[in-house]
Tab-separated table of C-alpha atoms and ligand atoms in Angstrom:
chain	number	residue	atom	x	y	z
V	646	MET	CA	3.993	-4.126	13.635
V	647	ASN	CA	3.286	-2.443	10.320
V	648	PHE	CA	0.424	-3.436	8.026
V	649	GLU	CA	1.254	-0.877	5.358
V	650	MET	CA	2.724	-1.940	2.032
V	651	SER	CA	5.890	-0.069	1.102
V	652	ALA	CA	5.673	2.563	-1.640
V	653	GLU	CA	7.811	0.276	-3.848
V	654	HIS	CA	5.413	-2.622	-3.399
V	655	GLU	CA	2.411	-0.408	-4.193
V	656	ALA	CA	4.133	0.999	-7.288
V	657	PHE	CA	4.985	-2.514	-8.420
V	658	ARG	CA	1.393	-3.639	-7.879
V	659	ARG	CA	0.172	-0.776	-10.084
V	660	VAL	CA	2.567	-1.757	-12.867
V	661	VAL	CA	1.368	-5.371	-12.863
V	662	ARG	CA	-2.274	-4.309	-12.624
V	663	GLU	CA	-1.931	-2.029	-15.656
V	664	PHE	CA	-0.220	-4.808	-17.582
V	665	ALA	CA	-2.885	-7.345	-16.601
V	666	GLU	CA	-5.726	-4.973	-17.523
V	667	ALA	CA	-4.195	-4.143	-20.906
V	668	GLU	CA	-2.522	-7.369	-22.008
V	669	ILE	CA	-4.494	-10.158	-20.314
V	670	ALA	CA	-8.045	-9.184	-19.328
V	671	PRO	CA	-9.321	-8.322	-22.850
V	672	PHE	CA	-8.205	-11.696	-24.271
V	673	ALA	CA	-8.832	-14.088	-21.397
V	674	VAL	CA	-12.295	-15.101	-22.568
V	675	GLU	CA	-10.942	-16.067	-26.002
V	676	TRP	CA	-7.985	-18.059	-24.635
V	677	ASP	CA	-10.350	-19.862	-22.289
V	678	ARG	CA	-12.818	-20.663	-25.053
V	679	ASP	CA	-10.080	-21.891	-27.430
V	680	HIS	CA	-8.024	-23.697	-24.737
V	681	ARG	CA	-5.087	-21.650	-26.017
V	682	PHE	CA	-1.769	-21.193	-24.202
V	683	PRO	CA	-0.958	-17.526	-24.891
V	684	LEU	CA	2.715	-17.812	-25.697
V	685	GLU	CA	3.285	-14.170	-26.640
V	686	THR	CA	1.686	-12.893	-23.453
V	687	VAL	CA	3.824	-15.238	-21.357
V	688	ARG	CA	6.860	-13.776	-23.113
V	689	LYS	CA	5.641	-10.264	-22.307
V	690	MET	CA	5.299	-11.270	-18.652
V	691	GLY	CA	8.905	-12.401	-18.913
V	692	ASP	CA	9.923	-9.047	-20.393
V	693	LEU	CA	8.244	-7.344	-17.441
V	694	GLY	CA	10.494	-9.360	-15.134
V	695	LEU	CA	7.721	-11.359	-13.456
V	696	PHE	CA	9.472	-14.734	-13.746
V	697	GLY	CA	12.615	-13.344	-12.116
V	698	LEU	CA	11.150	-11.693	-9.036
V	699	PRO	CA	12.564	-13.935	-6.288
V	700	PHE	CA	15.917	-14.675	-7.923
V	701	PRO	CA	19.152	-12.682	-7.579
V	702	ASP	CA	20.395	-10.446	-10.357
V	703	GLU	CA	23.357	-12.693	-11.179
V	704	TYR	CA	20.757	-14.910	-12.929
V	705	GLY	CA	18.842	-11.944	-14.334
V	706	GLY	CA	16.280	-11.668	-11.519
V	707	SER	CA	15.418	-8.752	-9.262
V	708	GLY	CA	15.847	-10.396	-5.839
V	709	SER	CA	12.490	-8.995	-4.729
V	710	GLY	CA	11.304	-11.915	-2.608
V	711	LEU	CA	8.181	-14.000	-2.182
V	712	LEU	CA	5.932	-11.128	-1.095
V	713	THR	CA	6.581	-9.301	-4.373
V	714	LEU	CA	5.945	-12.481	-6.329
V	715	CYS	CA	2.654	-12.825	-4.438
V	716	LEU	CA	1.625	-9.314	-5.485
V	717	ALA	CA	2.333	-10.152	-9.128
V	718	ILE	CA	0.418	-13.442	-8.988
V	719	GLU	CA	-2.471	-11.760	-7.182
V	720	GLU	CA	-2.772	-9.057	-9.840
V	721	VAL	CA	-2.638	-11.508	-12.732
V	722	ALA	CA	-5.156	-13.822	-11.021
V	723	ARG	CA	-7.497	-10.870	-10.485
V	724	VAL	CA	-8.169	-11.033	-14.245
V	725	ASP	CA	-7.087	-14.527	-15.299
V	726	ALA	CA	-6.236	-17.677	-13.337
V	727	SER	CA	-4.598	-19.507	-16.248
V	728	LEU	CA	-1.809	-16.992	-16.657
V	729	ALA	CA	-1.463	-16.705	-12.899
V	730	ILE	CA	-0.822	-20.454	-12.598
V	731	THR	CA	1.566	-20.338	-15.560
V	732	LEU	CA	3.564	-17.710	-13.659
V	733	GLU	CA	3.217	-19.426	-10.276
V	734	ALA	CA	4.287	-22.823	-11.557
V	735	GLY	CA	7.028	-21.360	-13.755
V	736	VAL	CA	8.609	-19.660	-10.749
V	737	SER	CA	7.748	-21.854	-7.740
V	738	LEU	CA	7.899	-25.273	-9.394
V	739	GLY	CA	10.071	-24.632	-12.453
V	740	ALA	CA	12.892	-22.266	-11.534
V	741	SER	CA	12.914	-22.433	-7.720
V	742	PRO	CA	14.044	-26.081	-7.408
V	743	ILE	CA	17.012	-25.334	-9.679
V	744	PHE	CA	17.862	-22.173	-7.767
V	745	ARG	CA	17.542	-23.768	-4.337
V	746	PHE	CA	19.133	-27.142	-4.965
V	747	GLY	CA	21.098	-26.868	-8.202
V	748	THR	CA	24.859	-26.928	-8.641
V	749	GLU	CA	26.518	-23.821	-10.055
V	750	GLU	CA	26.651	-25.545	-13.463
V	751	GLN	CA	22.938	-26.393	-13.350
V	752	LYS	CA	22.017	-22.866	-12.305
V	753	ALA	CA	24.193	-21.311	-15.000
V	754	ARG	CA	22.702	-23.573	-17.637
V	755	TRP	CA	19.011	-23.318	-16.777
V	756	LEU	CA	18.256	-20.244	-14.706
V	757	PRO	CA	18.926	-17.307	-17.063
V	758	ASP	CA	16.225	-18.435	-19.515
V	759	LEU	CA	13.761	-19.505	-16.782
V	760	VAL	CA	14.242	-16.231	-14.926
V	761	ALA	CA	13.727	-14.188	-18.104
V	762	GLY	CA	10.550	-16.090	-19.043
V	763	ARG	CA	12.230	-17.270	-22.274
V	764	ALA	CA	11.812	-20.807	-20.936
V	765	LEU	CA	9.470	-22.586	-18.537
V	766	GLY	CA	10.319	-25.362	-16.111
V	767	ALA	CA	7.899	-27.986	-14.823
V	768	PHE	CA	7.818	-30.093	-11.680
V	769	GLY	CA	6.850	-33.744	-12.059
V	770	LEU	CA	5.824	-35.110	-8.692
V	771	THR	CA	2.291	-36.484	-9.004
V	772	GLU	CA	1.740	-39.999	-10.356
V	773	PRO	CA	-1.351	-42.057	-11.056
V	774	GLU	CA	-0.866	-43.839	-7.708
V	775	ALA	CA	0.940	-41.075	-5.811
V	776	GLY	CA	-0.721	-37.674	-5.355
V	777	SER	CA	-1.254	-36.580	-1.756
V	778	ASP	CA	0.791	-39.616	-0.794
V	779	ALA	CA	3.780	-38.478	-2.829
V	780	GLY	CA	6.052	-40.846	-0.922
V	781	ALA	CA	4.392	-43.666	-2.884
V	782	THR	CA	6.291	-42.560	-6.018
V	783	ARG	CA	6.859	-45.462	-8.388
V	784	THR	CA	8.846	-43.799	-11.153
V	785	ARG	CA	12.320	-45.330	-11.064
V	786	ALA	CA	15.691	-43.892	-11.992
V	787	GLU	CA	18.537	-46.342	-12.255
V	788	LEU	CA	22.160	-45.269	-12.492
V	789	GLN	CA	23.734	-47.039	-15.472
V	790	GLY	CA	27.309	-45.899	-16.031
V	791	ASP	CA	27.186	-42.136	-16.177
V	792	GLU	CA	23.473	-41.923	-16.951
V	793	TRP	CA	20.162	-42.095	-15.101
V	794	VAL	CA	17.604	-44.262	-16.853
V	795	LEU	CA	14.063	-43.237	-15.976
V	796	ASN	CA	10.931	-45.352	-16.276
V	797	GLY	CA	7.503	-44.415	-15.014
V	798	GLU	CA	4.631	-42.015	-15.324
V	799	LYS	CA	3.618	-38.579	-14.033
V	800	VAL	CA	0.177	-36.977	-14.230
V	801	PHE	CA	-1.208	-33.417	-14.255
V	802	ILE	CA	2.116	-31.650	-14.845
V	803	THR	CA	1.749	-27.887	-15.389
V	804	ASN	CA	3.867	-26.132	-18.070
V	805	SER	CA	5.227	-29.485	-19.247
V	806	GLY	CA	4.323	-29.299	-22.944
V	807	THR	CA	4.542	-25.656	-23.989
V	808	PRO	CA	6.872	-24.448	-26.758
V	809	LEU	CA	8.807	-22.711	-23.950
V	810	THR	CA	9.222	-25.776	-21.746
V	811	SER	CA	12.933	-26.429	-21.236
V	812	LEU	CA	12.954	-29.002	-18.447
V	813	VAL	CA	10.947	-31.127	-16.049
V	814	THR	CA	12.299	-31.837	-12.580
V	815	VAL	CA	11.140	-35.358	-11.811
V	816	THR	CA	10.997	-37.162	-8.492
V	817	ALA	CA	11.991	-40.790	-8.891
V	818	ARG	CA	12.921	-43.744	-6.761
V	819	THR	CA	16.687	-44.210	-6.914
V	820	GLY	CA	16.688	-46.981	-4.317
V	821	PRO	CA	14.137	-48.957	-2.298
V	822	ALA	CA	13.795	-46.238	0.352
V	823	GLU	CA	15.216	-43.361	-1.626
V	824	ILE	CA	13.523	-40.640	-3.684
V	825	SER	CA	15.696	-38.223	-5.638
V	826	ALA	CA	15.034	-35.329	-8.001
V	827	ILE	CA	16.379	-35.457	-11.534
V	828	ILE	CA	16.354	-32.806	-14.245
V	829	VAL	CA	14.992	-34.101	-17.546
V	830	PRO	CA	15.527	-31.639	-20.423
V	831	ALA	CA	12.535	-31.203	-22.736
V	832	GLY	CA	12.907	-33.263	-25.887
V	833	THR	CA	14.996	-36.008	-24.276
V	834	PRO	CA	14.312	-39.291	-26.130
V	835	GLY	CA	12.078	-41.487	-23.975
V	836	LEU	CA	10.228	-38.521	-22.447
V	837	VAL	CA	6.716	-38.827	-23.866
V	838	VAL	CA	4.408	-35.833	-23.434
V	839	GLU	CA	0.771	-36.956	-23.518
V	840	PRO	CA	-1.910	-34.790	-25.191
V	841	ALA	CA	-3.077	-31.874	-23.050
V	842	TYR	CA	-5.862	-32.622	-20.559
V	843	ARG	CA	-9.333	-31.226	-21.180
V	844	LYS	CA	-9.873	-29.560	-17.816
V	845	MET	CA	-12.825	-28.002	-16.013
V	846	GLY	CA	-10.925	-24.725	-15.807
V	847	TRP	CA	-7.472	-23.206	-16.321
V	848	HIS	CA	-8.116	-23.724	-20.048
V	849	ALA	CA	-5.251	-21.456	-21.075
V	850	SER	CA	-2.784	-23.235	-18.808
V	851	ASP	CA	-0.759	-26.165	-20.090
V	852	THR	CA	-1.156	-29.541	-18.299
V	853	HIS	CA	0.006	-32.954	-19.519
V	854	GLY	CA	0.707	-36.462	-18.363
V	855	LEU	CA	4.301	-37.582	-18.944
V	856	ARG	CA	5.774	-41.017	-19.535
V	857	PHE	CA	9.390	-42.032	-19.162
V	858	GLU	CA	10.393	-44.969	-21.319
V	859	ASP	CA	14.059	-45.797	-20.802
V	860	CYS	CA	14.618	-42.074	-20.733
V	861	ARG	CA	18.361	-41.393	-20.318
V	862	VAL	CA	19.877	-38.244	-18.851
V	863	PRO	CA	23.431	-37.573	-17.625
V	864	ALA	CA	24.243	-38.570	-14.025
V	865	ALA	CA	25.060	-34.880	-13.464
V	866	ASN	CA	21.325	-34.089	-13.824
V	867	LEU	CA	20.672	-35.229	-10.249
V	868	LEU	CA	19.197	-32.166	-8.507
V	869	GLY	CA	20.388	-31.742	-4.940
V	870	GLU	CA	21.493	-34.689	-2.875
V	871	ARG	CA	20.654	-38.235	-3.827
V	872	GLY	CA	17.836	-39.469	-1.580
V	873	ARG	CA	16.766	-35.937	-0.575
V	874	GLY	CA	14.175	-35.497	-3.322
V	875	PHE	CA	11.246	-35.916	-0.944
V	876	ARG	CA	12.472	-33.299	1.540
V	877	GLN	CA	13.339	-30.952	-1.303
V	878	PHE	CA	9.865	-31.110	-2.764
V	879	LEU	CA	8.291	-30.421	0.655
V	880	ALA	CA	10.365	-27.246	0.901
V	881	ILE	CA	9.392	-26.261	-2.643
V	882	LEU	CA	5.728	-26.830	-1.923
V	883	ASP	CA	5.824	-24.601	1.178
V	884	GLU	CA	6.663	-21.629	-1.023
V	885	GLY	CA	4.300	-22.768	-3.740
V	886	ARG	CA	1.429	-22.874	-1.268
V	887	VAL	CA	1.913	-19.217	-0.370
V	888	ALA	CA	1.925	-18.372	-4.073
V	889	ILE	CA	-1.277	-20.384	-4.624
V	890	ALA	CA	-2.842	-18.498	-1.705
V	891	ALA	CA	-1.935	-15.242	-3.489
V	892	MET	CA	-3.613	-16.543	-6.605
V	893	ALA	CA	-6.755	-17.314	-4.603
V	894	VAL	CA	-6.726	-13.813	-3.110
V	895	GLY	CA	-6.481	-12.288	-6.581
V	896	MET	CA	-9.367	-14.354	-7.916
V	897	ALA	CA	-11.551	-13.538	-4.915
V	898	GLN	CA	-10.672	-9.846	-5.273
V	899	GLY	CA	-11.654	-9.961	-8.949
V	900	CYS	CA	-14.989	-11.558	-8.057
V	901	LEU	CA	-15.628	-8.991	-5.341
V	902	GLU	CA	-14.979	-6.032	-7.645
V	903	GLN	CA	-17.145	-7.452	-10.398
V	904	SER	CA	-19.934	-8.283	-7.972
V	905	VAL	CA	-19.971	-4.797	-6.457
V	906	ALA	CA	-20.027	-3.171	-9.904
V	907	TYR	CA	-22.822	-5.430	-11.165
V	908	ALA	CA	-24.855	-5.089	-7.961
V	909	GLY	CA	-24.749	-1.310	-8.431
V	910	GLU	CA	-25.868	-1.444	-12.077
V	911	ARG	CA	-28.294	-4.293	-12.452
V	912	GLN	CA	-31.880	-3.213	-11.896
V	913	ALA	CA	-34.645	-5.433	-10.541
V	914	PHE	CA	-37.929	-4.364	-8.959
V	915	GLY	CA	-37.118	-0.740	-9.779
V	916	GLN	CA	-33.802	-0.533	-7.937
V	917	PRO	CA	-30.227	-1.828	-8.192
V	918	ILE	CA	-29.991	-5.407	-6.909
V	919	GLY	CA	-27.271	-4.156	-4.518
V	920	ALA	CA	-29.984	-2.212	-2.650
V	921	ASN	CA	-31.133	-5.566	-1.247
V	922	GLN	CA	-29.359	-6.655	1.893
V	923	GLY	CA	-29.275	-10.216	0.560
V	924	VAL	CA	-26.956	-9.065	-2.231
V	925	ALA	CA	-25.093	-6.298	-0.397
V	926	PHE	CA	-24.275	-8.530	2.579
V	927	ARG	CA	-22.899	-11.200	0.262
V	928	CYS	CA	-20.487	-8.547	-1.032
V	929	ALA	CA	-19.642	-7.471	2.531
V	930	ASP	CA	-18.868	-11.070	3.526
V	931	MET	CA	-16.687	-11.490	0.435
V	932	ALA	CA	-14.767	-8.338	1.331
V	933	VAL	CA	-14.092	-9.624	4.853
V	934	ALA	CA	-12.909	-12.992	3.545
V	935	VAL	CA	-10.624	-11.381	0.939
V	936	ASP	CA	-9.083	-9.141	3.619
V	937	ALA	CA	-8.447	-12.066	5.948
V	938	ALA	CA	-7.000	-14.259	3.190
V	939	ARG	CA	-4.745	-11.460	1.999
V	940	LEU	CA	-3.369	-10.852	5.502
V	941	LEU	CA	-2.681	-14.570	6.011
V	942	THR	CA	-0.952	-14.758	2.640
V	943	TYR	CA	1.233	-11.715	3.185
V	944	ARG	CA	2.163	-12.954	6.664
V	945	ALA	CA	3.376	-16.273	5.265
V	946	ALA	CA	5.294	-14.548	2.448
V	947	TRP	CA	6.817	-12.045	4.862
V	948	LEU	CA	7.969	-14.828	7.197
V	949	ARG	CA	9.618	-16.562	4.242
V	950	ASP	CA	11.329	-13.347	3.160
V	951	GLU	CA	12.550	-12.798	6.728
V	952	GLY	CA	14.074	-16.286	6.738
V	953	LYS	CA	11.739	-17.457	9.531
V	954	PRO	CA	9.842	-20.776	9.682
V	955	PHE	CA	6.597	-20.546	7.695
V	956	ARG	CA	5.378	-24.089	6.887
V	957	ARG	CA	2.335	-23.848	9.139
V	958	GLU	CA	1.511	-20.303	8.020
V	959	ALA	CA	1.803	-21.373	4.366
V	960	ALA	CA	-0.681	-24.191	4.963
V	961	VAL	CA	-3.070	-21.863	6.832
V	962	ALA	CA	-2.931	-19.274	4.039
V	963	LYS	CA	-3.359	-21.834	1.253
V	964	LEU	CA	-6.262	-23.573	2.975
V	965	TYR	CA	-8.169	-20.437	3.874
V	966	ALA	CA	-7.528	-18.443	0.708
V	967	SER	CA	-8.392	-21.290	-1.666
V	968	GLU	CA	-11.617	-22.068	0.167
V	969	ILE	CA	-12.778	-18.442	0.300
V	970	ALA	CA	-11.896	-18.066	-3.396
V	971	VAL	CA	-14.168	-20.960	-4.278
V	972	ASP	CA	-16.912	-19.369	-2.125
V	973	ALA	CA	-16.339	-15.954	-3.721
V	974	THR	CA	-16.727	-17.333	-7.239
V	975	ARG	CA	-19.968	-19.031	-6.198
V	976	HIS	CA	-21.330	-15.844	-4.620
V	977	ALA	CA	-20.309	-13.772	-7.645
V	978	THR	CA	-21.976	-16.191	-10.042
V	979	GLN	CA	-25.154	-15.981	-7.963
V	980	ILE	CA	-25.076	-12.168	-8.000
V	981	PHE	CA	-24.741	-12.198	-11.794
V	982	GLY	CA	-27.793	-14.479	-12.100
V	983	GLY	CA	-28.195	-16.072	-15.540
V	984	TYR	CA	-25.387	-13.894	-16.924
V	985	GLY	CA	-23.081	-15.522	-14.394
V	986	TYR	CA	-23.651	-18.851	-16.095
V	987	VAL	CA	-22.492	-17.945	-19.598
V	988	ASP	CA	-18.885	-18.188	-20.718
V	989	GLU	CA	-18.525	-14.543	-21.732
V	990	THR	CA	-18.901	-13.390	-18.126
V	991	PRO	CA	-15.595	-13.500	-16.259
V	992	VAL	CA	-17.187	-14.748	-13.040
V	993	SER	CA	-18.368	-17.901	-14.818
V	994	ARG	CA	-14.766	-18.611	-15.858
V	995	PHE	CA	-13.590	-17.837	-12.338
V	996	TYR	CA	-16.146	-20.318	-10.984
V	997	ARG	CA	-14.598	-23.097	-13.091
V	998	ASP	CA	-11.047	-21.918	-12.471
V	999	ALA	CA	-11.203	-21.702	-8.679
V	1000	LYS	CA	-12.009	-25.282	-7.700
V	1001	VAL	CA	-8.530	-26.620	-8.438
V	1002	LEU	CA	-7.033	-24.208	-5.901
V	1003	GLU	CA	-8.379	-26.604	-3.236
V	1004	ILE	CA	-6.596	-29.507	-4.956
V	1005	GLY	CA	-3.219	-28.527	-6.435
V	1006	GLU	CA	0.010	-28.211	-4.382
V	1007	GLY	CA	-1.632	-30.082	-1.521
V	1008	THR	CA	-5.392	-30.535	-1.172
V	1009	SER	CA	-7.361	-28.763	1.561
V	1010	GLU	CA	-7.292	-32.033	3.519
V	1011	ILE	CA	-3.494	-32.156	3.330
V	1012	GLN	CA	-3.290	-28.544	4.558
V	1013	ARG	CA	-5.527	-29.497	7.490
V	1014	LEU	CA	-3.217	-32.441	8.150
V	1015	VAL	CA	-0.176	-30.143	8.284
V	1016	ILE	CA	-1.990	-27.680	10.561
V	1017	ALA	CA	-3.377	-30.392	12.861
V	1018	ARG	CA	0.060	-32.005	13.168
V	1019	GLY	CA	1.403	-28.597	14.130
V	1020	LEU	CA	-1.158	-28.570	16.948
V	1021	GLY	CA	0.420	-31.765	18.248
V	1022	LEU	CA	-2.380	-34.076	17.162
V	1023	PRO	CA	-1.280	-37.668	16.507
V	1024	LEU	CA	-2.015	-37.737	12.763
U	503	FAD	C1	-4.693	-28.612	-13.148
U	503	FAD	C2	-3.720	-29.339	-12.273
U	503	FAD	C3	-2.376	-28.994	-12.299
U	503	FAD	C4	-1.452	-29.716	-11.530
U	503	FAD	N1	-0.104	-29.423	-11.637
U	503	FAD	C5	0.803	-30.256	-11.042
U	503	FAD	C6	2.205	-30.092	-11.282
U	503	FAD	O1	2.642	-29.167	-11.966
U	503	FAD	N2	3.059	-30.993	-10.723
U	503	FAD	C7	2.626	-32.027	-9.955
U	503	FAD	O2	3.449	-32.823	-9.503
U	503	FAD	N3	1.296	-32.194	-9.691
U	503	FAD	C8	0.381	-31.344	-10.216
U	503	FAD	N4	-0.972	-31.507	-9.988
U	503	FAD	C9	-1.395	-32.628	-9.156
U	503	FAD	C10	-1.967	-32.220	-7.803
U	503	FAD	O3	-0.943	-31.706	-6.984
U	503	FAD	C11	-2.640	-33.472	-7.212
U	503	FAD	O4	-3.803	-33.705	-7.982
U	503	FAD	C12	-2.983	-33.290	-5.760
U	503	FAD	O5	-1.829	-33.269	-4.960
U	503	FAD	C13	-3.900	-34.425	-5.245
U	503	FAD	O6	-3.417	-35.677	-5.603
U	503	FAD	P1	-4.420	-36.737	-6.291
U	503	FAD	O7	-5.055	-36.066	-7.444
U	503	FAD	O8	-3.667	-37.995	-6.543
U	503	FAD	O9	-5.539	-37.006	-5.213
U	503	FAD	P2	-5.467	-38.085	-4.012
U	503	FAD	O10	-4.200	-37.945	-3.281
U	503	FAD	O11	-5.837	-39.406	-4.552
U	503	FAD	O12	-6.635	-37.548	-3.098
U	503	FAD	C14	-8.007	-37.808	-3.368
U	503	FAD	C15	-8.815	-37.239	-2.211
U	503	FAD	O13	-8.460	-37.915	-1.003
U	503	FAD	C16	-8.059	-36.980	-0.024
U	503	FAD	N5	-7.018	-37.542	0.830
U	503	FAD	C17	-5.891	-38.200	0.451
U	503	FAD	N6	-5.159	-38.527	1.532
U	503	FAD	C18	-5.827	-38.055	2.601
U	503	FAD	C19	-5.594	-38.090	4.014
U	503	FAD	N7	-4.502	-38.633	4.526
U	503	FAD	N8	-6.502	-37.510	4.814
U	503	FAD	C20	-7.607	-36.938	4.318
U	503	FAD	N9	-7.882	-36.878	3.003
U	503	FAD	C21	-7.010	-37.433	2.162
U	503	FAD	C22	-7.521	-35.805	-0.819
U	503	FAD	O14	-7.501	-34.622	-0.048
U	503	FAD	C23	-8.519	-35.754	-1.961
U	503	FAD	O15	-9.684	-35.088	-1.559
U	503	FAD	C24	-1.901	-30.761	-10.689
U	503	FAD	C25	-3.273	-31.061	-10.634
U	503	FAD	C26	-4.166	-30.386	-11.419
U	503	FAD	C27	-5.616	-30.786	-11.372
């Protein structure tokens, strides 16, 4: 057993950290305040190769695997959650379904731009009446001649309305007991992109509801096998959950570093607040939680990269890391006192940004369901 990162991984982490410190951290407060999707910075992340990490070089990627992607997401999330989710969703939910289940034609058409970060893909699973219970999907796709005709509605879809969005992969009922995945190119007539949500956090990330009104796409846009859409999305979410765990680790790490720095500087009663055990022990507990979450996340990513089963480990990592990230943002805000409550302080943004980690790509309850089922409980 070896707990040491390779020299290549450490060098890669340094590159992403320097990029995040220079190109993201100084502007994050402004993007958050203005609810602005930072298009140019997303492009720069593409130029750095971040959207191509897990994909082979025939599509322009670097074939580096899920662990490397996790390092990138962690480093971006350490300074800004919005760009971390843009990257996570672009890779795990946008490009991955095409790479894993697409035909050669579909891969050749879509992947080069997605992998280069010149385009973003979205994944439309959630509906007003089908979130955790995704099998309750109501969106319909009917085969008419050589076209699918889609009707229905999706909610909360990340990266679905940016100027870079090239496609949405949509789960739809193609028969009474059949859910399939269909690629809908951005701009297809009948695909209506609702105005962006006003969210509690992730202000610089793009999230819309989508409506499909007799939206027609070629029959060849079926992704993977007809009727396998449900299984496909479960496989996609397993990887996505590890990536969300990495995001949580990065956010918690950011909170820890900021808390330690502030606790060393801020004076009260003639000494730094960090000289009080009440503050110092909070930091110690955060450090333990970050370590544990990071190890769980890397284990799940490593299992995936080794081609071993990792569904349970992905759920464990996602559950634990997202919950300790929410705790870490709360502790950090407390350590910052009143300054932790104003928008200019990063920890206040982190506090708003973290909550959704316990909700997206499977709520904490759904992770517990997966883990409990794995224990053999009759759920
Ligand atoms: C900012 C943001 C971005 C998102 N991006 C995407 C995206 O790109 N693509 C996409 O498809 N979706 C996306 N989502 C949707 C997200 O995945 C869902 O919100 C999530 O899966 C929960 O579904 P729901 O909101 O319908 O809640 P519900 O399923 O209605 O759950 C409500 C509550 O009930 C609990 N619950 C439900 N069933 C059970 C059960 N069996 N046992 C115990 N508790 C249960 C849940 O855990 C939760 O606490 C996004 C959401 C947000 C907020």
